C-alpha cells in the first residue's frame, strides 16, 4: 500500500476548558482534493491548526509523508483565513507573495530578483499580476484571497491546507481559485480545504471529511457525501431545501 | 574651561539622546504593529522597582548594575503580563494596566525606603522617574551608545523576519520561523531600549519615545521599510532637538522637551502626513467629489441640466 500523505492518529485538542476535537483518525492519499465539512464550532480550523502545530495537541500524532511536521515543513503550504491578518499593514501585494518564499530563501537572507520573479509569476497564475504594486489595504476580499493563494503557490509545496479560501468571495474569484486547486491536484499535489458551501461540495472535491468534534465520515465524495451522513454531522438542525440528491442547504442555529 | 567642559558634555548627551531616539523609534515601530504600544509603557514602569532594588543591594549608584536591575523587573513584568493573559480570562490591556500600576507603586515605595538610607538620600534615584540626561557622564553615554547600536542592528538584520512575524505570525510559523524565538528577541530588545532610555528620559516618558515616532511615521508612508526608517528619524530628531532646546535655559529638563518635540512632530504628521494626514484626506475627498460631479454633469449635458448641491 502507498504511504499516505497525511496520517492523523487519535488527535485531540482543546480551547480553554472545552475539548474541541477528540479521537480524530484519518489518512489522506496523494493527489486528492479533500473538502473538510462541518457545522460552525465543529473544529475545522482547529483541526488544521493542530495538525500544523499552530495549536497545541492534547494527544495523538500527525505525520506528513511519514514524517513529523518539523521535518516535512518545507513540503507543506498553509493558507490561513484571510481575516486572520491586519490588511492595513504597510506593504504591497508582491511583497506579501514573496513572504511565501522566506522559508526557501533562508532566515537572515534577503529576497533576490529571482524570488520576486517567482512571486510575480504566482500572481499571474491567480490573475493578480496587475495588482503586484498595489497596497494591500486597497484590495477587495476576493483579491486578498487570491494574494494568499499566490503566496501559497510560490511555496511550491506538495501538500496544501486552506482555511475557507472561498468564504466571502464572488463567483469569478471562486471559479479562479477552484481552477487553481484542480491544477494542483492534476499535478499530483494533495489539497485539504475547509469548506462551507454544501451545494458545491460534489462539484469541487473528490474526497470529503465530515467533521463535528471528531471524524463522522471520511472517503470519496460519492460514497460519503450523503443525506444520512450529513444529518449525522450537522445534527437535527439540517433543513432540506429540495428532496433531491444534489441540492441541500443547511440551517444551523449558532 | 568650565564652559568648554559643559560644551563637550552637552555633545555627549546630544549624541546619546539622539541614538536613543533612533533605537526607540525603530523598536517602537515593531511594537506598533504587534499592537502592543501599551506594553512598552507597562514595561517601562515595571523597570523602576528594579533600579531601586539594585541600588539597595549594591549600596551605590553603578549605572550598569542599575540597568540590570531595571531589566530584571521589566522582564518579570513581561512574564506576569503573559502569565495573566494565558492562565486567566483577564484581557491583555487589563493585565498590562495592572502590572504597570502595581510595579510602579512598588517602585515608588522602595524609592521612599532607599531615600531614607544614608547614601540613598544623595543618590539621585528620583531622576529615574523623569530622567536626567544632563547628569550623564561619558561612561554612561558609552554604555547607552553600545546598547542602542545593538538594538538597531538586531532590528535591521532580522528585517524580513520582523515583517512576516508582524503581518502573519501563523504563516511565519508554518514557514519554519520560531515565534517563541522572535517573541524573546522582541521582548529583549524592547526591555533593553527601555532600560537604556530611563536614565535619559525616565520611566514615565520613555514610553512616549517608543510610541509616538512610529505613530507619526504611519501618516507618511505605505511601506514598512520607510515606516521604520521614518520612525527612527523622528525618534532621533526628537532626541536631539529636545536636548538642544533644554540647553537653552538653565535647569530645563531634557526628557519632557524630547517628548514634547516628538509630540509636535506627531501633530505635524497628523495634519500634513502624505498618506493619512488630515489635509491629504480632505483634499482627496474634495478631488473625488469634483470628479464625480464633473462626470455627472457631462452625462446630463441636456436642456434640463441640474446643478447638484455641491458648492
Coordinates of C-alpha atoms in Angstrom, one line a residue:
Chain A
X1 CA 0.0 0.0 0.0
X2 CA 1.2 3.5 -0.8
X3 CA 2.2 5.5 2.2
X4 CA -0.4 8.2 2.9
X5 CA 0.5 11.9 2.6
X6 CA -1.3 12.7 5.8
X7 CA -1.8 10.3 8.7
X8 CA -3.6 11.5 11.8
X9 CA -3.9 9.2 14.7
X10 CA -6.0 9.7 17.8
X11 CA -5.7 13.5 17.7
X12 CA -7.3 15.7 20.4
X13 CA -7.3 19.4 21.0
X14 CA -9.0 21.9 23.3
X15 CA -9.7 25.6 23.6
X16 CA -9.6 26.6 27.3
X17 CA -12.0 24.2 29.1
X18 CA -13.7 22.7 26.1
X19 CA -12.3 19.8 24.2
X20 CA -12.9 20.7 20.6
X21 CA -11.5 17.7 18.9
X22 CA -11.2 14.1 20.1
X23 CA -10.3 10.7 18.6
X24 CA -9.5 12.2 15.2
X25 CA -8.2 9.5 12.9
X26 CA -7.8 9.7 9.1
X27 CA -5.4 9.1 6.3
X28 CA -5.2 11.2 3.1
X29 CA -3.7 9.8 -0.1
X30 CA -1.5 11.8 -2.6
X31 CA -3.2 13.6 -5.4
X32 CA -6.6 14.1 -3.7
X33 CA -8.6 17.2 -3.1
X34 CA -10.5 16.9 0.2
X35 CA -13.2 19.1 1.5
X36 CA -13.4 19.4 5.3
X37 CA -17.1 19.9 6.0
X38 CA -18.9 20.5 9.3
X39 CA -21.0 23.0 11.2
X40 CA -19.7 26.1 13.0
X41 CA -17.7 25.1 16.0
X42 CA -17.0 21.6 14.7
X43 CA -13.3 22.2 15.0
X44 CA -12.4 22.5 11.3
X45 CA -9.9 25.4 11.7
X46 CA -8.7 23.9 14.9
X47 CA -8.0 20.6 13.1
X48 CA -5.8 22.4 10.6
X49 CA -4.0 24.4 13.2
X50 CA -3.4 21.5 15.4
X51 CA -2.1 19.4 12.5
X52 CA 0.3 22.2 11.6
X53 CA 1.3 22.6 15.3
X54 CA -0.1 26.2 15.3
X55 CA -2.3 25.0 18.2
X56 CA -1.2 22.5 20.8
X57 CA -2.4 18.9 20.6
X58 CA -3.7 17.3 23.8
X59 CA -2.8 13.9 22.5
X60 CA -2.3 11.9 19.3
X61 CA 0.2 12.1 16.4
X62 CA 0.2 13.7 12.9
X63 CA 2.5 12.5 10.2
X64 CA 3.2 14.1 6.8
X65 CA 4.9 11.9 4.2
X66 CA 5.6 9.6 7.1
X67 CA 7.5 12.3 8.9
X68 CA 6.6 14.6 11.9
X69 CA 5.7 18.2 11.0
X70 CA 9.1 19.8 11.6
X71 CA 10.8 17.5 9.1
X72 CA 8.1 17.8 6.4
X73 CA 7.5 21.6 6.9
X74 CA 9.1 22.6 3.6
X75 CA 6.7 20.4 1.7
X76 CA 3.6 21.9 3.3
X77 CA 1.8 25.1 2.3
X78 CA -0.8 26.8 4.5
X79 CA -3.4 29.4 3.5
X80 CA -4.9 30.9 6.7
X81 CA -8.3 32.6 6.8
X82 CA -7.8 36.0 5.2
X83 CA -9.4 37.7 8.3
X84 CA -6.5 36.4 10.4
X85 CA -4.2 39.2 9.4
X86 CA -4.3 43.0 9.5
X87 CA -4.6 44.2 5.9
X88 CA -3.7 47.7 6.9
X89 CA -0.1 46.6 7.3
X90 CA 2.0 48.8 5.1
X91 CA 3.2 46.6 2.3
X92 CA 2.4 45.8 -1.3
X93 CA 1.0 42.7 -3.0
X94 CA 4.3 41.4 -4.4
X95 CA 5.9 41.7 -1.0
X96 CA 3.2 39.6 0.6
X97 CA 3.6 36.9 -2.0
X98 CA 7.4 36.9 -1.6
X99 CA 6.8 36.0 2.0
X100 CA 5.9 32.6 0.8
X101 CA 9.5 32.2 -0.2
X102 CA 11.0 33.2 3.1
X103 CA 11.4 29.6 4.2
X104 CA 13.3 28.8 1.0
X105 CA 15.4 32.0 1.0
X106 CA 16.5 31.1 4.5
X107 CA 16.3 33.2 7.5
X108 CA 18.6 36.2 7.8
X109 CA 18.9 36.4 4.0
X110 CA 17.3 38.9 1.7
X111 CA 15.0 38.1 -1.2
X112 CA 16.7 38.4 -4.6
X113 CA 15.3 39.4 -8.0
X114 CA 14.8 35.7 -8.8
X115 CA 12.4 35.4 -5.8
X116 CA 10.4 38.5 -6.9
X117 CA 10.1 37.0 -10.4
X118 CA 8.8 33.7 -8.9
X119 CA 6.3 35.7 -6.8
X120 CA 5.2 37.7 -9.9
X121 CA 4.5 34.5 -11.8
X122 CA 2.4 33.1 -9.0
X123 CA 0.4 36.4 -9.1
X124 CA 0.0 35.8 -12.8
X125 CA -1.4 32.4 -12.1
X126 CA -4.0 33.8 -9.7
X127 CA -4.9 36.6 -12.1
X128 CA -3.4 39.3 -9.8
X129 CA -0.3 40.3 -11.8
X130 CA -1.6 43.8 -12.5
X131 CA -2.0 44.3 -8.8
X132 CA 1.6 43.5 -7.9
X133 CA 2.4 47.0 -6.9
X134 CA -0.9 47.7 -5.1
X135 CA -1.0 48.4 -1.4
X136 CA -2.7 45.5 0.3
X137 CA -5.1 47.8 2.2
X138 CA -6.7 48.6 -1.2
X139 CA -7.7 45.0 -2.0
X140 CA -11.2 43.6 -2.0
X141 CA -11.9 40.4 -0.2
X142 CA -11.6 38.2 -3.2
X143 CA -8.3 39.9 -4.2
X144 CA -7.0 39.3 -0.7
X145 CA -7.8 35.6 -1.0
X146 CA -6.0 35.4 -4.4
X147 CA -2.9 37.1 -2.9
X148 CA -2.9 34.5 -0.1
X149 CA -3.3 31.7 -2.7
X150 CA -0.4 33.1 -4.7
X151 CA 1.7 33.2 -1.6
X152 CA 0.9 29.5 -1.0
X153 CA 1.7 28.7 -4.7
X154 CA 5.2 30.1 -4.5
X155 CA 5.9 27.8 -1.7
X156 CA 5.8 25.0 -4.3
X157 CA 4.6 22.6 -1.6
X158 CA 3.4 19.1 -2.2
X159 CA 0.6 19.3 0.4
X160 CA -1.7 22.3 0.9
X161 CA -4.0 23.2 3.7
X162 CA -6.5 26.0 3.1
X163 CA -8.8 27.5 5.7
X164 CA -12.0 28.7 4.0
X165 CA -10.5 30.1 0.8
X166 CA -13.9 30.5 -0.7
X167 CA -15.5 32.4 2.2
X168 CA -16.9 35.7 1.1
X169 CA -15.5 35.8 -2.4
X170 CA -17.5 36.5 -5.6
X171 CA -18.3 33.9 -8.2
X172 CA -15.5 34.8 -10.5
X173 CA -12.9 34.5 -7.7
X174 CA -14.4 31.2 -6.6
X175 CA -14.0 29.8 -10.1
X176 CA -10.4 31.1 -10.4
X177 CA -9.5 29.6 -7.1
X178 CA -11.1 26.3 -7.8
X179 CA -9.3 26.1 -11.2
X180 CA -6.0 26.5 -9.4
X181 CA -6.9 23.8 -6.9
X182 CA -7.8 21.5 -9.7
X183 CA -4.5 22.2 -11.4
X184 CA -2.7 21.5 -8.2
X185 CA -4.5 18.2 -7.9
X186 CA -3.8 17.4 -11.6
X187 CA -0.1 17.9 -11.0
X188 CA -0.1 15.3 -8.2
X189 CA -0.4 17.6 -5.2
X190 CA -2.6 17.0 -2.3
X191 CA -5.0 19.7 -1.1
X192 CA -7.2 19.9 2.0
X193 CA -9.7 22.7 2.1
X194 CA -12.1 23.8 4.9
X195 CA -15.3 24.5 3.1
X196 CA -18.7 25.8 4.0
X197 CA -21.0 25.7 1.0
X198 CA -22.6 22.3 0.9
X199 CA -24.1 22.9 -2.6
X200 CA -20.7 22.9 -4.3
X201 CA -19.1 20.0 -2.4
X202 CA -19.9 17.4 -5.1
X203 CA -18.5 19.6 -7.9
X204 CA -15.4 20.6 -6.2
X205 CA -14.0 17.8 -4.1
X206 CA -13.2 14.2 -4.8
X207 CA -12.9 13.4 -1.1
X208 CA -14.9 14.6 1.8
X209 CA -14.1 14.7 5.5
X210 CA -17.2 15.2 7.6
X211 CA -16.2 16.7 10.9
X212 CA -18.0 17.5 14.1
X213 CA -15.6 17.4 17.0
X214 CA -14.5 14.1 15.6
X215 CA -14.4 12.5 12.1
X216 CA -18.0 11.5 11.3
X217 CA -17.2 10.1 7.9
X218 CA -14.2 10.3 5.5
X219 CA -13.8 9.0 2.0
X220 CA -14.7 9.5 -1.6
X221 CA -17.3 12.2 -2.1
X222 CA -19.9 10.0 -3.9
X223 CA -19.8 7.5 -1.0
X224 CA -19.6 9.8 1.9
X225 CA -21.5 12.9 1.0
X226 CA -25.0 11.5 1.6
X227 CA -28.1 12.8 3.3
X228 CA -27.7 10.4 6.3
X229 CA -24.1 11.3 6.9
X230 CA -24.8 15.0 6.7
X231 CA -27.7 14.7 9.1
X232 CA -25.3 12.8 11.4
X233 CA -22.7 15.6 11.1
X234 CA -25.0 18.6 11.4
X235 CA -27.3 17.0 14.0
X236 CA -31.0 17.8 13.9
X237 CA -30.6 21.3 12.6
X238 CA -30.4 20.4 8.9
X239 CA -33.1 21.6 6.7
X240 CA -33.6 20.1 3.3
X241 CA -34.5 22.6 0.7
X242 CA -35.2 20.1 -2.1
X243 CA -35.5 16.4 -1.7
X244 CA -33.1 15.6 -4.4
X245 CA -29.7 14.1 -4.3
X246 CA -27.8 17.2 -5.2
X247 CA -29.4 20.2 -3.7
X248 CA -29.1 20.6 0.0
X249 CA -28.9 23.7 2.2
X250 CA -28.3 23.6 5.8
X251 CA -29.5 25.8 8.6
X252 CA -27.7 25.7 11.8
X253 CA -28.5 27.8 14.8
X254 CA -25.3 29.0 16.2
Chain B
X1 CA 37.5 75.9 30.9
X2 CA 34.2 75.3 32.7
X3 CA 32.1 76.2 29.7
X4 CA 34.2 74.0 27.3
X5 CA 33.6 71.1 29.6
X6 CA 30.0 71.8 29.6
X7 CA 30.0 72.0 25.9
X8 CA 31.6 68.6 25.5
X9 CA 29.2 67.1 27.9
X10 CA 26.3 68.5 26.0
X11 CA 27.7 66.9 22.9
X12 CA 27.8 63.5 24.6
X13 CA 24.3 63.9 25.9
X14 CA 23.1 65.1 22.5
X15 CA 24.6 62.0 20.7
X16 CA 23.1 59.6 23.2
X17 CA 19.6 61.1 23.3
X18 CA 19.7 61.1 19.5
X19 CA 20.7 57.4 19.2
X20 CA 18.2 56.6 22.0
X21 CA 15.5 58.2 19.9
X22 CA 16.6 56.2 16.9
X23 CA 16.6 52.9 18.8
X24 CA 13.2 53.7 20.4
X25 CA 11.7 54.8 17.1
X26 CA 12.9 51.6 15.5
X27 CA 11.6 49.1 18.1
X28 CA 8.5 51.2 18.6
X29 CA 7.5 50.5 15.0
X30 CA 7.6 46.8 15.8
X31 CA 5.6 47.3 19.0
X32 CA 3.1 49.4 16.9
X33 CA 2.4 46.5 14.5
X34 CA 2.4 44.0 17.3
X35 CA -0.4 46.1 18.6
X36 CA 1.4 46.4 21.9
X37 CA 2.1 50.1 22.3
X38 CA 0.8 49.9 25.9
X39 CA 3.2 47.0 26.5
X40 CA 6.2 49.4 26.3
X41 CA 4.5 51.7 28.8
X42 CA 3.9 48.9 31.2
X43 CA 7.4 47.5 31.0
X44 CA 8.9 51.0 31.4
X45 CA 7.0 51.5 34.7
X46 CA 8.0 47.9 35.7
X47 CA 11.6 48.9 35.4
X48 CA 11.5 51.3 38.3
X49 CA 11.5 48.9 41.3
X50 CA 14.4 47.1 39.7
X51 CA 16.5 50.2 39.7
X52 CA 15.8 50.8 43.4
X53 CA 16.3 47.1 44.3
X54 CA 19.7 47.1 42.5
X55 CA 20.7 50.2 44.4
X56 CA 19.6 48.8 47.8
X57 CA 21.5 45.6 47.2
X58 CA 24.7 47.3 45.9
X59 CA 24.6 50.3 48.1
X60 CA 26.0 52.6 45.4
X61 CA 24.9 54.1 42.1
X62 CA 26.6 52.0 39.4
X63 CA 24.7 52.6 36.1
X64 CA 25.3 49.2 34.7
X65 CA 24.1 47.3 37.7
X66 CA 21.0 49.6 38.0
X67 CA 20.3 48.8 34.3
X68 CA 20.4 45.1 35.1
X69 CA 18.1 45.6 38.0
X70 CA 15.7 47.6 35.7
X71 CA 15.8 44.9 33.1
X72 CA 15.1 42.2 35.7
X73 CA 11.9 43.7 36.9
X74 CA 10.8 44.8 33.4
X75 CA 11.2 41.2 32.2
X76 CA 9.4 40.0 35.3
X77 CA 6.6 42.4 34.4
X78 CA 6.5 41.0 30.9
X79 CA 6.4 37.5 32.3
X80 CA 3.5 38.3 34.6
X81 CA 1.5 40.0 31.8
X82 CA 2.0 36.9 29.7
X83 CA 1.1 34.7 32.6
X84 CA -2.1 36.6 33.5
X85 CA -3.2 36.5 29.8
X86 CA -2.6 32.8 29.3
X87 CA -3.9 31.5 32.6
X88 CA -6.8 33.8 33.4
X89 CA -9.7 35.3 31.5
X90 CA -8.3 38.8 32.1
X91 CA -7.6 40.6 28.8
X92 CA -4.2 41.8 27.6
X93 CA -4.9 45.5 28.2
X94 CA -6.2 44.9 31.8
X95 CA -3.1 42.7 32.5
X96 CA -0.8 45.5 31.3
X97 CA -2.7 48.1 33.3
X98 CA -2.4 46.0 36.4
X99 CA 1.3 45.3 36.0
X100 CA 2.0 49.0 35.1
X101 CA 0.5 50.4 38.3
X102 CA 1.4 47.7 40.7
X103 CA 5.1 47.7 39.7
X104 CA 5.3 51.5 39.6
X105 CA 3.7 51.7 43.0
X106 CA 6.2 49.2 44.3
X107 CA 9.0 51.2 42.8
X108 CA 7.8 54.5 44.4
X109 CA 7.5 52.7 47.8
X110 CA 11.0 51.2 47.5
X111 CA 12.3 54.6 46.4
X112 CA 11.0 56.2 49.6
X113 CA 12.8 53.5 51.6
X114 CA 16.0 54.0 49.7
X115 CA 15.9 57.7 50.2
X116 CA 15.9 57.2 54.0
X117 CA 19.2 55.3 53.9
X118 CA 22.4 57.4 54.3
X119 CA 23.7 57.1 50.8
X120 CA 20.3 56.9 49.2
X121 CA 19.4 60.4 50.1
X122 CA 22.1 61.8 47.8
X123 CA 21.8 59.1 45.2
X124 CA 19.6 61.0 42.8
X125 CA 17.5 57.8 42.2
X126 CA 14.5 60.1 41.8
X127 CA 15.9 61.1 38.4
X128 CA 14.9 57.7 37.0
X129 CA 11.3 58.8 37.2
X130 CA 11.6 61.7 34.9
X131 CA 15.2 61.2 33.7
X132 CA 18.2 63.5 33.9
X133 CA 20.1 63.3 30.7
X134 CA 22.3 66.3 31.5
X135 CA 23.7 64.5 34.5
X136 CA 25.1 61.7 32.4
X137 CA 28.8 61.3 32.3
X138 CA 30.9 59.9 29.4
X139 CA 30.9 56.3 30.6
X140 CA 27.1 56.3 31.0
X141 CA 26.9 57.6 27.5
X142 CA 29.2 54.9 26.1
X143 CA 27.0 52.2 27.8
X144 CA 23.9 53.7 26.2
X145 CA 25.5 54.0 22.8
X146 CA 26.6 50.4 22.6
X147 CA 23.3 49.0 23.7
X148 CA 21.4 51.3 21.4
X149 CA 23.5 50.3 18.4
X150 CA 22.9 46.6 19.2
X151 CA 19.2 47.2 19.3
X152 CA 19.2 48.9 15.9
X153 CA 21.4 46.2 14.4
X154 CA 19.1 43.4 15.6
X155 CA 16.1 45.1 14.0
X156 CA 17.9 45.7 10.7
X157 CA 19.4 42.2 10.4
X158 CA 16.1 40.5 11.1
X159 CA 14.1 42.9 8.9
X160 CA 12.4 40.3 6.7
X161 CA 11.7 38.1 9.7
X162 CA 10.1 41.1 11.6
X163 CA 7.9 41.8 8.6
X164 CA 6.4 38.3 8.4
X165 CA 6.3 37.9 12.2
X166 CA 4.2 41.1 12.4
X167 CA 2.0 40.7 9.3
X168 CA 1.1 37.0 9.6
X169 CA 2.6 35.1 12.6
X170 CA 0.8 31.9 11.8
X171 CA 2.1 31.7 8.3
X172 CA 5.5 32.6 9.6
X173 CA 5.4 29.7 12.0
X174 CA 4.2 27.5 9.1
X175 CA 7.3 28.5 7.2
X176 CA 9.5 27.5 10.0
X177 CA 10.1 30.7 11.8
X178 CA 10.1 30.2 15.6
X179 CA 7.5 32.6 17.0
X180 CA 8.7 32.0 20.5
X181 CA 12.3 32.9 19.4
X182 CA 11.0 36.1 17.8
X183 CA 9.0 36.9 21.0
X184 CA 12.1 36.5 23.1
X185 CA 14.1 38.7 20.8
X186 CA 11.4 41.3 20.7
X187 CA 10.9 41.5 24.4
X188 CA 14.7 41.6 25.0
X189 CA 15.2 44.4 22.5
X190 CA 12.2 46.3 23.9
X191 CA 13.4 46.0 27.5
X192 CA 16.9 46.9 26.5
X193 CA 15.7 50.1 24.9
X194 CA 13.6 50.9 27.9
X195 CA 16.5 50.3 30.3
X196 CA 18.9 52.5 28.4
X197 CA 16.3 55.1 28.0
X198 CA 15.2 55.6 31.6
X199 CA 18.5 57.3 32.5
X200 CA 17.8 60.0 30.0
X201 CA 14.1 60.4 29.9
X202 CA 12.8 58.4 32.8
X203 CA 10.4 55.5 33.2
X204 CA 7.3 57.6 32.5
X205 CA 8.5 59.4 29.4
X206 CA 10.4 56.6 27.7
X207 CA 7.1 55.1 26.7
X208 CA 6.3 58.3 24.7
X209 CA 9.5 57.9 22.8
X210 CA 8.6 54.3 21.9
X211 CA 5.1 55.0 20.9
X212 CA 4.9 58.5 19.3
X213 CA 7.5 58.3 16.5
X214 CA 6.0 55.2 14.9
X215 CA 2.5 56.6 15.0
X216 CA 3.8 59.8 13.3
X217 CA 5.6 57.7 10.7
X218 CA 2.4 55.9 9.9
X219 CA 0.9 59.1 8.5
X220 CA 3.7 59.4 5.8
X221 CA 4.1 56.0 4.2
X222 CA 2.6 52.8 3.0
X223 CA 5.9 50.8 3.1
X224 CA 7.0 49.1 6.2
X225 CA 10.7 49.8 5.4
X226 CA 10.1 53.5 5.1
X227 CA 7.9 53.5 8.2
X228 CA 10.8 52.0 10.3
X229 CA 13.3 54.5 8.8
X230 CA 11.0 57.4 9.3
X231 CA 10.1 56.4 12.8
X232 CA 13.8 56.1 13.6
X233 CA 14.4 59.5 12.1
X234 CA 11.5 61.1 14.1
X235 CA 12.9 59.5 17.2
X236 CA 16.4 60.7 16.5
X237 CA 15.3 64.3 15.7
X238 CA 13.1 64.4 18.8
X239 CA 16.0 63.2 21.0
X240 CA 18.5 65.7 19.5
X241 CA 16.1 68.7 19.2
X242 CA 14.6 68.1 22.7
X243 CA 18.1 68.1 24.2
X244 CA 19.2 71.2 22.3
X245 CA 16.1 73.1 23.4
X246 CA 16.6 72.1 27.0
X247 CA 20.1 73.6 27.0
X248 CA 18.7 77.0 26.2
X249 CA 17.5 77.6 29.7
X250 CA 19.3 76.6 32.9
X251 CA 17.7 73.6 34.7
X252 CA 15.3 72.9 31.9
X253 CA 14.6 69.1 31.9
X254 CA 15.7 67.1 28.9
X255 CA 13.2 64.3 28.9
X256 CA 10.0 66.4 28.8
X257 CA 11.4 68.5 26.0
X258 CA 12.2 65.4 24.0
X259 CA 8.7 64.1 24.4
X260 CA 7.2 67.5 23.6
X261 CA 9.3 67.6 20.4
X262 CA 8.1 64.1 19.5
X263 CA 4.5 65.2 20.1
X264 CA 5.0 68.2 17.9
X265 CA 6.3 66.0 15.1
X266 CA 3.2 63.9 15.6
X267 CA 0.8 66.9 15.2
X268 CA 2.6 67.9 12.0
X269 CA 2.3 64.4 10.7
X270 CA -1.4 64.2 11.7
X271 CA -2.1 67.3 9.7
X272 CA 0.3 67.2 6.8
X273 CA 1.1 63.4 6.5
X274 CA 1.4 62.3 2.9
X275 CA -0.7 59.2 3.2
X276 CA -3.1 59.5 6.1
X277 CA -2.8 63.2 7.1
X278 CA -5.9 65.3 7.6
X279 CA -5.1 67.7 4.7
X280 CA -4.4 64.9 2.1
X281 CA -7.6 63.1 3.1
X282 CA -9.7 66.2 2.9
X283 CA -8.1 67.2 -0.4
X284 CA -8.6 63.7 -2.0
X285 CA -12.2 63.6 -0.8
X286 CA -12.8 67.0 -2.5
X287 CA -11.0 66.0 -5.6
X288 CA -13.1 62.8 -6.0
X289 CA -16.3 64.8 -5.3
X290 CA -15.4 67.2 -8.0
X291 CA -14.5 64.4 -10.4
X292 CA -17.8 62.7 -9.7
X293 CA -19.9 65.8 -10.2
X294 CA -18.0 66.6 -13.4
X295 CA -18.8 63.1 -14.7
X296 CA -22.4 63.5 -13.8
X297 CA -22.5 66.9 -15.4
X298 CA -21.0 65.5 -18.6
X299 CA -23.7 62.8 -18.7
X300 CA -26.5 65.3 -18.2
X301 CA -25.5 67.8 -20.8
X302 CA -29.1 68.3 -21.8
X303 CA -31.6 71.1 -21.6
X304 CA -32.6 70.1 -18.1
X305 CA -29.1 70.1 -16.7
X306 CA -29.3 70.2 -12.9
X307 CA -26.8 71.8 -10.7
X308 CA -26.1 69.3 -8.0
X309 CA -25.9 70.5 -4.4
X310 CA -22.1 70.8 -4.5
X311 CA -20.7 74.2 -3.7

